[in-house]
Coordinates of C-alpha atoms and ligand atoms in Angstrom, one line a residue:
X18 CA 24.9 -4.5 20.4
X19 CA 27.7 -2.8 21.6
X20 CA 28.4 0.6 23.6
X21 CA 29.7 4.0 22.8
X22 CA 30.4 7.2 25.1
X23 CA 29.8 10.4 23.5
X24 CA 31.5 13.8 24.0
X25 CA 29.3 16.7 24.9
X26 CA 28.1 18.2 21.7
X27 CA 29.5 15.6 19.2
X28 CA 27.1 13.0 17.6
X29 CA 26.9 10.3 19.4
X30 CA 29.4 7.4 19.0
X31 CA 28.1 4.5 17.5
X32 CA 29.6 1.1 18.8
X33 CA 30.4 -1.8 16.5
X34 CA 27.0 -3.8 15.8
X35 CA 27.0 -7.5 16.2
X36 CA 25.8 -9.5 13.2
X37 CA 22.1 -9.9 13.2
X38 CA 21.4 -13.6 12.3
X39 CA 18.2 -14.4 10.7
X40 CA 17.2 -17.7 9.6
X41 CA 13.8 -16.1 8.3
X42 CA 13.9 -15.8 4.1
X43 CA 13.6 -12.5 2.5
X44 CA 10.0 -11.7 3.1
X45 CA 9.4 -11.6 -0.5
X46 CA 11.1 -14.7 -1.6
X47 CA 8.8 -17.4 0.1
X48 CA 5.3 -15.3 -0.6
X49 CA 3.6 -15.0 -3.9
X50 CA 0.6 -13.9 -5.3
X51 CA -2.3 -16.2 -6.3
X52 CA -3.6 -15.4 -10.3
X53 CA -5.1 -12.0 -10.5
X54 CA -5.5 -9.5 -12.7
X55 CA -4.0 -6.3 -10.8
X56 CA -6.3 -2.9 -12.0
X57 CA -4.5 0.4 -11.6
X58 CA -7.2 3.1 -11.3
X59 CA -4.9 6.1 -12.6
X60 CA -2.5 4.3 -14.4
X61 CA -0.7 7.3 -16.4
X62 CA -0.4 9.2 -12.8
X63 CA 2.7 10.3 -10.7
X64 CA 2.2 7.8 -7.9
X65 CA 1.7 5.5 -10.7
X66 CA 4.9 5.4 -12.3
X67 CA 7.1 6.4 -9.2
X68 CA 6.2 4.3 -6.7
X69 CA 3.6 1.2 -8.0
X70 CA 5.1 0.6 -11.0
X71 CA 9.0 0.0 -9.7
X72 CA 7.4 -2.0 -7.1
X73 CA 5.8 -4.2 -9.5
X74 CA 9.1 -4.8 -11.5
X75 CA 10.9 -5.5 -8.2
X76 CA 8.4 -8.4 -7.0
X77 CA 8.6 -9.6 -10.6
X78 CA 12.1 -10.1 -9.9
X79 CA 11.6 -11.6 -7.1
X80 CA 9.2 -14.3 -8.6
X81 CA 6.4 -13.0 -6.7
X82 CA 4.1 -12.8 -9.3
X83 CA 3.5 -15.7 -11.1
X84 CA 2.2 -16.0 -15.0
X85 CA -1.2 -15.7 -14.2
X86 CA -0.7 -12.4 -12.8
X87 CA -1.7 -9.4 -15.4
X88 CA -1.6 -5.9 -15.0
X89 CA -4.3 -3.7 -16.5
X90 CA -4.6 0.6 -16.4
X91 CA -7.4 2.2 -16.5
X92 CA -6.9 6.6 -17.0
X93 CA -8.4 8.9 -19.1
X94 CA -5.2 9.5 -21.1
X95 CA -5.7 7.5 -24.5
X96 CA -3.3 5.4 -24.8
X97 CA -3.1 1.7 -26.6
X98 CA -1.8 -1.4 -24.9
X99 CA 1.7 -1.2 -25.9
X100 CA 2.2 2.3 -25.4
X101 CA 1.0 1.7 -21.8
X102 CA 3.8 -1.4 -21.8
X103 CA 6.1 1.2 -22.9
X104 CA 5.0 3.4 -20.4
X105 CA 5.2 0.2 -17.7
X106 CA 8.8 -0.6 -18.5
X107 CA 9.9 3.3 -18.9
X108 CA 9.5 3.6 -15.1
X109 CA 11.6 1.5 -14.6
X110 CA 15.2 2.6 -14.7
X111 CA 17.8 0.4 -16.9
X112 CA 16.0 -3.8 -17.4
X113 CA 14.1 -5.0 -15.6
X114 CA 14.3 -8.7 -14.8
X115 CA 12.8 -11.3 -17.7
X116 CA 10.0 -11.7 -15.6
X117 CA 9.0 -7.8 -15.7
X118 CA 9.3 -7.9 -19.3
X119 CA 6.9 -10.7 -19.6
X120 CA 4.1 -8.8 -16.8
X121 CA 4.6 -5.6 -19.2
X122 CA 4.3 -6.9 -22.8
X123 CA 0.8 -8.6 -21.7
X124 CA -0.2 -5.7 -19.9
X125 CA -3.9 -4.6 -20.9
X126 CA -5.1 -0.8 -21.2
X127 CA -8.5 0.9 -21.2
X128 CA -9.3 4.1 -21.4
X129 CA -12.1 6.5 -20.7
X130 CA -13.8 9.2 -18.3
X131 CA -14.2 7.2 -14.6
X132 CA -18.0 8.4 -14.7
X133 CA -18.5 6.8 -18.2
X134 CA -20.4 3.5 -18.0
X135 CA -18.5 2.3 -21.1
X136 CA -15.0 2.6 -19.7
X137 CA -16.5 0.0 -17.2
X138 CA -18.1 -2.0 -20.0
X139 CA -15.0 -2.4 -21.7
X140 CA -12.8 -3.0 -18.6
X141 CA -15.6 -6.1 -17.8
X142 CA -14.5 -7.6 -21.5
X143 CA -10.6 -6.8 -21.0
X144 CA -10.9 -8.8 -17.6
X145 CA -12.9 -11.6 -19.4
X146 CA -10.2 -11.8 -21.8
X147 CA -7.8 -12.0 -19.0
X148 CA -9.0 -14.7 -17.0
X149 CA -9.6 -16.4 -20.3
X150 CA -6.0 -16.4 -21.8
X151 CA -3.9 -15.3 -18.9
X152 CA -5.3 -17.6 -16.3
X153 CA -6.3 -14.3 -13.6
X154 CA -9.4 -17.0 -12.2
X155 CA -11.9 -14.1 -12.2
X156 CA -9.6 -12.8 -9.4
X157 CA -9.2 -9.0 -9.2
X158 CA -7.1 -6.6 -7.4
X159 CA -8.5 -2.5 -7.7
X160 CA -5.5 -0.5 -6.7
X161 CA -7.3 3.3 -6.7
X162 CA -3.7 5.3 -7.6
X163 CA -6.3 8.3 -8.5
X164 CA -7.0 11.8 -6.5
X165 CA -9.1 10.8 -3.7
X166 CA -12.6 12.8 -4.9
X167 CA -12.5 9.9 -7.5
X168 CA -12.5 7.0 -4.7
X169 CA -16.0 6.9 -4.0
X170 CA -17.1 7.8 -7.7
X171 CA -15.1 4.8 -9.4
X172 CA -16.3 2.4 -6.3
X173 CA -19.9 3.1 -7.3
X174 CA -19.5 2.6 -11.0
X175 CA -17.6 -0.6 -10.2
X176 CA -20.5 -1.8 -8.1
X177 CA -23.1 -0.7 -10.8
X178 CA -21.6 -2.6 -13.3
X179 CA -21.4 -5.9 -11.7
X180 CA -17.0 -5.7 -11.2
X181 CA -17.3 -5.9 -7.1
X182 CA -18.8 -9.3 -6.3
X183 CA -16.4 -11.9 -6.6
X184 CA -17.7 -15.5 -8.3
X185 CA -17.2 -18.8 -6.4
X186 CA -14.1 -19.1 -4.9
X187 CA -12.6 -15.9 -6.6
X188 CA -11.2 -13.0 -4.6
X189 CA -11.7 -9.0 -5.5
X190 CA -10.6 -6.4 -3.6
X191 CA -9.9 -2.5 -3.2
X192 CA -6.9 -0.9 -2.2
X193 CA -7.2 2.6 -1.4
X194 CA -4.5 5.2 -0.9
X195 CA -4.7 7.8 2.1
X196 CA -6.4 10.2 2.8
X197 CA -9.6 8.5 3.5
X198 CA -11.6 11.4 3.4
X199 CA -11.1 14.9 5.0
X200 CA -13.0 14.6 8.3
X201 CA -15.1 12.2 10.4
X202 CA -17.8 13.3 8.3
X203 CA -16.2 12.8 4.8
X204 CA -14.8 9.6 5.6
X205 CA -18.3 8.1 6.4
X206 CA -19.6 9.3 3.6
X207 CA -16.9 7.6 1.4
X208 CA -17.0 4.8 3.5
X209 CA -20.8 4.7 2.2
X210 CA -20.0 4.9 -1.3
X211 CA -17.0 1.8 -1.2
X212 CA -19.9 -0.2 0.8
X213 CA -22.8 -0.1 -1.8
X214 CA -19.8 -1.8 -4.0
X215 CA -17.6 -3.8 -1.3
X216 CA -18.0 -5.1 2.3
X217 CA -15.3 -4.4 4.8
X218 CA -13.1 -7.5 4.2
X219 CA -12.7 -6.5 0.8
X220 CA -11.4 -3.0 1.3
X221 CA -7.4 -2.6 2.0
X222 CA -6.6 1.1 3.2
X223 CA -2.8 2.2 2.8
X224 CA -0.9 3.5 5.1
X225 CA 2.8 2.7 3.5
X226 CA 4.2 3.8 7.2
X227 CA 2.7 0.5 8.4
X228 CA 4.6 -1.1 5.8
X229 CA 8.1 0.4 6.5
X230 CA 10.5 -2.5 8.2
X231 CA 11.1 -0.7 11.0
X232 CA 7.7 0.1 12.0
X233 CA 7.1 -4.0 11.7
X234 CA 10.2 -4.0 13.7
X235 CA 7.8 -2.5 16.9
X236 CA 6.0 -5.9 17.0
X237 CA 9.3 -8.0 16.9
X238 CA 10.7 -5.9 19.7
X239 CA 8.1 -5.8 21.9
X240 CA 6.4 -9.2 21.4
X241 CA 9.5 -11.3 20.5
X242 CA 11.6 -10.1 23.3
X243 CA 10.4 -10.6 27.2
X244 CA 12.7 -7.6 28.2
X245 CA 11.1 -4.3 27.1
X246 CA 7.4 -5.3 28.4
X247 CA 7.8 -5.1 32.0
X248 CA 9.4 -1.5 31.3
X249 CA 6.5 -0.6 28.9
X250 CA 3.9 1.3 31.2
X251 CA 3.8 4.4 33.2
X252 CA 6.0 3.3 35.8
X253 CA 8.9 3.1 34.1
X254 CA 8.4 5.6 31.2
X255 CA 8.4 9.0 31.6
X256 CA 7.0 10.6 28.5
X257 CA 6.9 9.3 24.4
X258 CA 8.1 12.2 21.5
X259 CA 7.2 10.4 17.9
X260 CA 9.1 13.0 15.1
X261 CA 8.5 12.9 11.4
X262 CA 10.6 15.2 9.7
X263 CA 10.9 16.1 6.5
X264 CA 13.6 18.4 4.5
X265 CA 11.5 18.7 1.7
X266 CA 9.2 21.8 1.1
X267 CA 6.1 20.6 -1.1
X268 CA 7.4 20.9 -4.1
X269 CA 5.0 20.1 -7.3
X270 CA 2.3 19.0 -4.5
X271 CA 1.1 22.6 -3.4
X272 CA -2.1 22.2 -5.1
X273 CA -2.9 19.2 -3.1
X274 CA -1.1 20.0 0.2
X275 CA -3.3 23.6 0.1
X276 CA -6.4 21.0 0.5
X277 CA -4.4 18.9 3.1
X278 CA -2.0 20.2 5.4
X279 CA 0.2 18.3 8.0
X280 CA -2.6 17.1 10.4
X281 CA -4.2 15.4 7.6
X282 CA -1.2 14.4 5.4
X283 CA 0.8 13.3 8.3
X284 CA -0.9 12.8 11.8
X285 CA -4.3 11.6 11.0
X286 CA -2.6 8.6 9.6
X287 CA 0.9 8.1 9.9
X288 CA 1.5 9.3 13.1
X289 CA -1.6 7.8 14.9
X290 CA -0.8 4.2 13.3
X291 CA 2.7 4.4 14.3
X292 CA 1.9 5.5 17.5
X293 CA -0.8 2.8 18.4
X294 CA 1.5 -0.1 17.5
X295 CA 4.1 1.7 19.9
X296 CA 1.7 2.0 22.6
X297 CA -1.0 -1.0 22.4
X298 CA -1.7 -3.8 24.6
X299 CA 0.0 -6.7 23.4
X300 CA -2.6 -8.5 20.9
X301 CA -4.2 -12.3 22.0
X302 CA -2.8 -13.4 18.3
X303 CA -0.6 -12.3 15.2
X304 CA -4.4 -12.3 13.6
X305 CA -4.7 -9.2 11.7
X306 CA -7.6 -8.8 13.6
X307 CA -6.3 -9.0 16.9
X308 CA -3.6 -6.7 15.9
X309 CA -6.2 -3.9 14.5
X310 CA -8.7 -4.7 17.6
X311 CA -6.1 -3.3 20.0
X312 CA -5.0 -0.6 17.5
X313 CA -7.8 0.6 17.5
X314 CA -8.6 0.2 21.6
X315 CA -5.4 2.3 22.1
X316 CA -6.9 5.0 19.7
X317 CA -10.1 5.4 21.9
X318 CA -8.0 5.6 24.9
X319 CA -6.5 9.2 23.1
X320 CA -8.8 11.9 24.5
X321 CA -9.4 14.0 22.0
X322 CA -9.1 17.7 22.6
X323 CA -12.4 19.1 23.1
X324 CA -12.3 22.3 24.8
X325 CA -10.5 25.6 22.7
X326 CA -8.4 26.5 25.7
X327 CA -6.9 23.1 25.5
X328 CA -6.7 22.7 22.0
X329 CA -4.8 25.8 22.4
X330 CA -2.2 24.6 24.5
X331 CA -1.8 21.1 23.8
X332 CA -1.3 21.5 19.8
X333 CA 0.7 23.6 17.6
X334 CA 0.7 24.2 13.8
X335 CA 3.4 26.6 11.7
X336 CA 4.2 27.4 8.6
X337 CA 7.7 27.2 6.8
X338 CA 8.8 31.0 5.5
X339 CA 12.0 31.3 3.3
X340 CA 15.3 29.8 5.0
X341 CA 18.0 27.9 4.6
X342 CA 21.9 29.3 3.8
X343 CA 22.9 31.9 1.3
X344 CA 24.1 29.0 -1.3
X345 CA 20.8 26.6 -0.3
X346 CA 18.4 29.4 -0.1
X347 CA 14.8 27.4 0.3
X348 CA 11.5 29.1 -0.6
X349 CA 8.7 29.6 1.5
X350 CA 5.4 27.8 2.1
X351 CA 3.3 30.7 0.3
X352 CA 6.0 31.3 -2.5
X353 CA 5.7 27.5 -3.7
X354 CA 3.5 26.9 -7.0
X355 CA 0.1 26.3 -6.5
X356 CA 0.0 27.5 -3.0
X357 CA -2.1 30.5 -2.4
X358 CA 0.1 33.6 -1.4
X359 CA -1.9 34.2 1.6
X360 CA -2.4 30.7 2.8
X361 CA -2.8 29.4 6.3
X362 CA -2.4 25.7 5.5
X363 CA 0.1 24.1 8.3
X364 CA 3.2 22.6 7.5
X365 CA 4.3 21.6 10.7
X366 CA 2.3 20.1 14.0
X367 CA 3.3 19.1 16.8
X368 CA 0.8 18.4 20.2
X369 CA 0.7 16.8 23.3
X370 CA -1.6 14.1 23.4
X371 CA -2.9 11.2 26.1
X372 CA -3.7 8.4 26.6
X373 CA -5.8 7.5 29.4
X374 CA -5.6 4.0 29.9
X375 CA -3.7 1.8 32.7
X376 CA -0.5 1.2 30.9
X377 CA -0.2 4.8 29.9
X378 CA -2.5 7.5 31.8
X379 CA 0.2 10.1 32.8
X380 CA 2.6 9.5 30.3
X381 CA 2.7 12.6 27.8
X382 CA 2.8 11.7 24.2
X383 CA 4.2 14.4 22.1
X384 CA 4.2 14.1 18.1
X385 CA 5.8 16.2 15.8
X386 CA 5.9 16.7 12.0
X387 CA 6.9 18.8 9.6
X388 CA 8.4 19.7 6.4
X389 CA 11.7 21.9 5.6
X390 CA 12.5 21.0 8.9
X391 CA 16.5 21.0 9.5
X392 CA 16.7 16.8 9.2
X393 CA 14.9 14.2 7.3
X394 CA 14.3 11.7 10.7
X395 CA 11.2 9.4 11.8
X396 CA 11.7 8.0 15.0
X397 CA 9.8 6.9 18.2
X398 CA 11.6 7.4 21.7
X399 CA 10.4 6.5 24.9
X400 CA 12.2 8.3 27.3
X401 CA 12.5 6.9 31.1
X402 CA 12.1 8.4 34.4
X403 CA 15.4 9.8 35.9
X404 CA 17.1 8.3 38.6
X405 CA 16.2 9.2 42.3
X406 CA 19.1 10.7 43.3
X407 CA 21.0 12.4 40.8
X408 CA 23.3 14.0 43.4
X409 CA 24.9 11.4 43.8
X410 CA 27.2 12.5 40.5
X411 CA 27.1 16.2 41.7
X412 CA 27.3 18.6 39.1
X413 CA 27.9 16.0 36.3
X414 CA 24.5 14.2 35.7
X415 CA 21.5 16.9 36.3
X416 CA 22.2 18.3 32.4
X417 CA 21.8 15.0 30.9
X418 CA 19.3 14.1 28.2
X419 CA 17.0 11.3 30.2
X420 CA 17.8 7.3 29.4
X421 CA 16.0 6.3 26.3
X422 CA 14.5 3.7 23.7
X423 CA 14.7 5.2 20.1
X424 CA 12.9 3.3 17.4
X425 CA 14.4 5.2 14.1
X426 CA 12.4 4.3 11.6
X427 CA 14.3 6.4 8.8
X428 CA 16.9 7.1 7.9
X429 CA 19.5 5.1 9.6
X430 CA 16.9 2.4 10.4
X431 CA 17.4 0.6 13.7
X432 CA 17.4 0.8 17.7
X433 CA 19.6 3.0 20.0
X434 CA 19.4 2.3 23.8
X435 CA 20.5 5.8 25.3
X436 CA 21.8 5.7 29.0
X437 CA 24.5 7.4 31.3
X438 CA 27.8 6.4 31.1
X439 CA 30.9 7.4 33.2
X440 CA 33.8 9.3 31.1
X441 CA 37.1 7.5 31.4
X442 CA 39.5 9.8 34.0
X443 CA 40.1 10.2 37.6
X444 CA 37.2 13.0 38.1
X445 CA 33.5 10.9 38.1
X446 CA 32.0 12.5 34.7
X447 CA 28.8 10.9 33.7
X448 CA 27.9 11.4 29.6
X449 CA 25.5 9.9 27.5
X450 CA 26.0 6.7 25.6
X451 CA 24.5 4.3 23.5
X452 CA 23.6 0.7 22.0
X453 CA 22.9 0.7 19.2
X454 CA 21.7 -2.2 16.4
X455 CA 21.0 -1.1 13.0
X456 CA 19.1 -2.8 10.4
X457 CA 22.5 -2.9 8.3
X458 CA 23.3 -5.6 9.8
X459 CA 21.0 -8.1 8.7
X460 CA 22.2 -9.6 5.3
X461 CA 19.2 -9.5 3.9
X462 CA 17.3 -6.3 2.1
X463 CA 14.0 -5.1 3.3
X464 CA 11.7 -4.6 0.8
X465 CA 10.3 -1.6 0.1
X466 CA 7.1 -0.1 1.3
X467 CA 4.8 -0.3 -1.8
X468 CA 6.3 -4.0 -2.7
X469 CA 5.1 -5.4 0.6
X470 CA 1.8 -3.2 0.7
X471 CA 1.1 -4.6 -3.0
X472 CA 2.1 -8.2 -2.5
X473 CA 0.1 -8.0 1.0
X474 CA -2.8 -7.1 -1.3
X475 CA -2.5 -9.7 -3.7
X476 CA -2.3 -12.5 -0.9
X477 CA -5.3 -10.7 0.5
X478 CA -3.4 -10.4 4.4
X479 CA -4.9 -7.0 6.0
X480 CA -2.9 -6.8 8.5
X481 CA -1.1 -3.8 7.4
X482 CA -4.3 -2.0 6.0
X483 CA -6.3 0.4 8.2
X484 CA -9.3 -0.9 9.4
X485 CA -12.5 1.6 9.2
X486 CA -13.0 1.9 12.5
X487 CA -9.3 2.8 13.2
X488 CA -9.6 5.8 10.3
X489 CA -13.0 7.1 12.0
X490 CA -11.4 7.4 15.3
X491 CA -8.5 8.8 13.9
X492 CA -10.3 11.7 12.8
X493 CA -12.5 12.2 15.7
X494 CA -8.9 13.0 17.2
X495 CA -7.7 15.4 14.9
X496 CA -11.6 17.1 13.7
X497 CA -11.6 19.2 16.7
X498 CA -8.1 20.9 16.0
X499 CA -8.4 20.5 12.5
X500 CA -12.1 23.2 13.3
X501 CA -10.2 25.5 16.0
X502 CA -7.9 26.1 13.8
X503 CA -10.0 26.8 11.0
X504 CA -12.1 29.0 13.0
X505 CA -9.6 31.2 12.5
X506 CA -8.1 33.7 15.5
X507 CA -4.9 33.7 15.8
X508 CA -2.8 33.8 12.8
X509 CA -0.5 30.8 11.9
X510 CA 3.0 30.8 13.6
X511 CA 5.9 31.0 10.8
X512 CA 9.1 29.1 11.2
X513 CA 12.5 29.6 9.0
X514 CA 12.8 26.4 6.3
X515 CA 15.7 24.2 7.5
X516 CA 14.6 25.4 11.6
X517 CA 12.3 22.9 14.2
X518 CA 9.3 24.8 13.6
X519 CA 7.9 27.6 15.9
X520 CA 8.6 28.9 19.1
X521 CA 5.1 27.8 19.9
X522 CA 6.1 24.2 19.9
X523 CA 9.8 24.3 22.0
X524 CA 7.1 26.3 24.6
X525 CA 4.5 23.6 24.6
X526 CA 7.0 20.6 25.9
X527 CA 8.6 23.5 28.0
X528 CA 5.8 24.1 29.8
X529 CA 6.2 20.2 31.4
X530 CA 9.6 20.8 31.8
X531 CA 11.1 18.7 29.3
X532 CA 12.5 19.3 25.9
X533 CA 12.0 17.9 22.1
X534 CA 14.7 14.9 21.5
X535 CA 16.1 17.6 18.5
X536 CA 15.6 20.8 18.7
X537 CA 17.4 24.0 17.6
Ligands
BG6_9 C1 3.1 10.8 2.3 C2 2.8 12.2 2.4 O1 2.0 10.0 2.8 O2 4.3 10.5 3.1 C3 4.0 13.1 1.9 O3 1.7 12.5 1.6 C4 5.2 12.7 2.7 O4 3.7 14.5 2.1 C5 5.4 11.2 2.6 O5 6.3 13.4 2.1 C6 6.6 10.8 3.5 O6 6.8 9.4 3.3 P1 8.2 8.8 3.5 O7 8.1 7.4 3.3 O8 9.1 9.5 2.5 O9 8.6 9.1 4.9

């Protein structure tokens, strides 16, 4: 790490960072997955073919996925085994490595209706064949890549016709993508439909946040290093801000977003897992077990806002209007397709939570998210108490951001340590500086999100899945906000795309006296 002073106003100053060494392998190179037949439930979908199916061609480069490995689709759309290869390898921009053409030209395709008994019938022969030619050992992967109403519909059917219960020593599992379910309510009810086909152990949640390198990187820092803990607790830290911002509007997504909305796109999940790995006790073991056992303690220590009048001033939501420059004019929220022109659907939270155990009672935790927000930037800081005696720099020091820890998860990934430096010159000038390490500096590439999640899947560790008691808690956080607001009254602020959201939200952290790491 080295350090950088930074001029008022001007980014700050990176210094030079020092070579990371790592004698660990690329975490793909050394892992690969057992014989299995890989279902994708939605096969001729978006998320599909722009996020599953690249992943799958990089971990066949890799020579993660062995021979025995074979990918089937399952979706409505007729199609015939080849032209779903064609499909597989059109995905996939320029070759892909010999190993991808391989996985692709014995990929298997069934189609039909996800309530039809036969699509299941014929899917049962298709996997027969598999484990028959291809070696899959009656080992199954489900990987539901379908709108979420169909979850607990194609769980059912799987259960009915005998495709959940694994044989002997053979493995099946589901992988399901967020959200899991729309409330508290919902999500036990879907949890109800998954169970009457799989127990827990065989269900793998997705959060792909979890699965991002830097957000791993929280577990490294704070449990392979003995010089953050003792600063890790209410004595030392002053208050936590966790930011997801996005510069895209919704796009093609407005028909799903209308049903969604930040809280439930963003913070039920991403935000809450990101900020209970920041913020838990230290786990007994690397167990995924242990891991999602204090995860989910540090949840329950959250106190969810109950009353109106607090939900009222401890959380924020907003809406993005047109913006932007005359050249990069950006549309609103209600003029995107599919969104209705009178909606009320947030784009943009942000709230002030707690979280009342020993470590942390005290400590405000604000979270932010948003899209069209002027910067695309996930990042965790933990900012630190100020010094005593601040007039000891008179005039110099009292305007300065406080010290602080900043995670960045994207983009930019890496670690900036920011504290008060003095400016070279006779008068005694203190500015703020940093230390910075960036994941750049590792030689080695970190694999992307869906590879790991997939490959994690396949190997069958959970560690990185959400655990159901972690997604029931989760929304017993966000219900009560998610019904205030709902309730109606007062109409939803409006922000300018390309601006940090409302007023509403600069006035919430105002109120304590402290500011938003970014703001306007
Ligand atoms: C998804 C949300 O889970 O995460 C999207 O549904 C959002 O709305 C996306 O854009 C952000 O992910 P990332 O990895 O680009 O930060």
């Amino acid at each position: 790490m080295a350090a950088g002073a930074r001029a008022p106003g001007s980014k700050p100053v990176r210094g030079r960072s020092i070579r990371a060494s790592s004698r660990c392998m690329n975490a793909t190179t050394d892992r690969r997955s057992p014989p299995c037949a890989l279902v994708i439930f939605g096969a001729s979908g978006d998320l599909t073919a722009r996020k599953l199916l690249p992943a799958l061609a990089r971990l066949a480069g890799y020579g993660a996925l062995p021979t025995e490995v074979t990918l089937v689709g399952v979706a409505r759309t007729p199609m015939t085994d080849d032209e779903f290869a064609d499909r597989c390898r059109r995905s996939v921009s320029g070759d892909g490595p010999p190993r991808w053409e391989d996985l692709t030209a014995a990929a298997r395709y069934v189609s039909g209706d996800y309530d039809d008994p036969a699509t299941y019938q014929r899917l049962s022969e298709v996997l027969a064949e598999c484990d028959q030619r291809n070696g899959t050992a009656g080992n199954r992967v489900y990987y539901f890549a379908t709108p979420p109403r169909l979850f607990g519909p194609i769980a059912v059917s799987l259960g009915k016709a005998g495709l959940s219960v694994p044989a002997g020593d053979s493995f099946i599992r589901a992988v399901i993508e967020k959200p899991f379910g729309w409330d508290e309510t919902s999500a036990r009810e879907l949890y109800a439909e998954l169970s009457s086909a799989f127990v827990e152990d065989q269900i793998f949640r997705i959060d792909h946040y979890l699965a991002k390198e830097t957000v791993q990187n929280l577990l490294a820092l704070r449990f392979a290093n003995s010089i953050f803990e003792p600063i890790w607790n209410r004595t030392w830290v002053d208050n936590v801000q966790i930011t997801v911002a996005e510069t895209l509007g919704v796009g093609e997504r407005g028909g799903f977003y209308e049903t969604t909305g930040a809280m439930r796109d963003i913070v039920q999940n991403h935000v809450l897992q990101v900020l209970s790995l920041f913020l838990m006790e230290p786990p007994t073991s690397f167990h995924s077990e242990a891991i999602r056992d204090e995860k989910v303690k540090l949840l329950r220590a959250i106190r969810p806002l109950d009353e109106e009048a607090e939900i009222a001033a401890n959380a924020v939501r907003g809406q993005y209007t047109r913006g932007g420059t005359r050249e990069d004019l950006m549309p609103g929220y209600r003029d995107e397709p599919g969104v209705d022109p009178l909606s009320a659907t947030e784009t943009f939270v942000a709230m002030r939570l707690e979280v009342q155990n020993w470590r942390w009672t005290g400590v405000p935790v604000y979270v932010r998210t948003g899209k069209r927000l002027p910067a695309r930037l996930t990042e965790v800081a933990m900012q630190f108490h100020r010094p005593p005696q601040l007039p000891l720099f008179p005039g110099t020091a009292e305007g300065l951001e406080p010290d602080a820890l900043i995670v960045r998860v994207q983009p930019d990934e890496g670690l900036s340590l920011r504290f008060g430096a003095k400016v070279p010159g006779h008068a005694f000038r203190v500015q703020k500086a940093s230390m910075d390490f960036s994941y750049e500096s590792f030689e080695e590439q970190s694999p992307d999100a869906y590879e790991r999640v997939i490959l994690d899947a396949l190997i069958g560790d959970p560690t990185l899945f959400i655990r159901a008691d972690e997604v029931a808690r989760s929304w017993r956080i966000v219900d009560p906000v998610m019904q205030y607001w709902a309730g109606g009254g007062r109409p939803i602020p409006l922000y300018q795309a390309a601006t940090w959201g409302p007023s509403e939200a600069d006035a919430l952290i105002a109120r304590d006296g402290r500011r938003w790491r970014h703001s306007a």
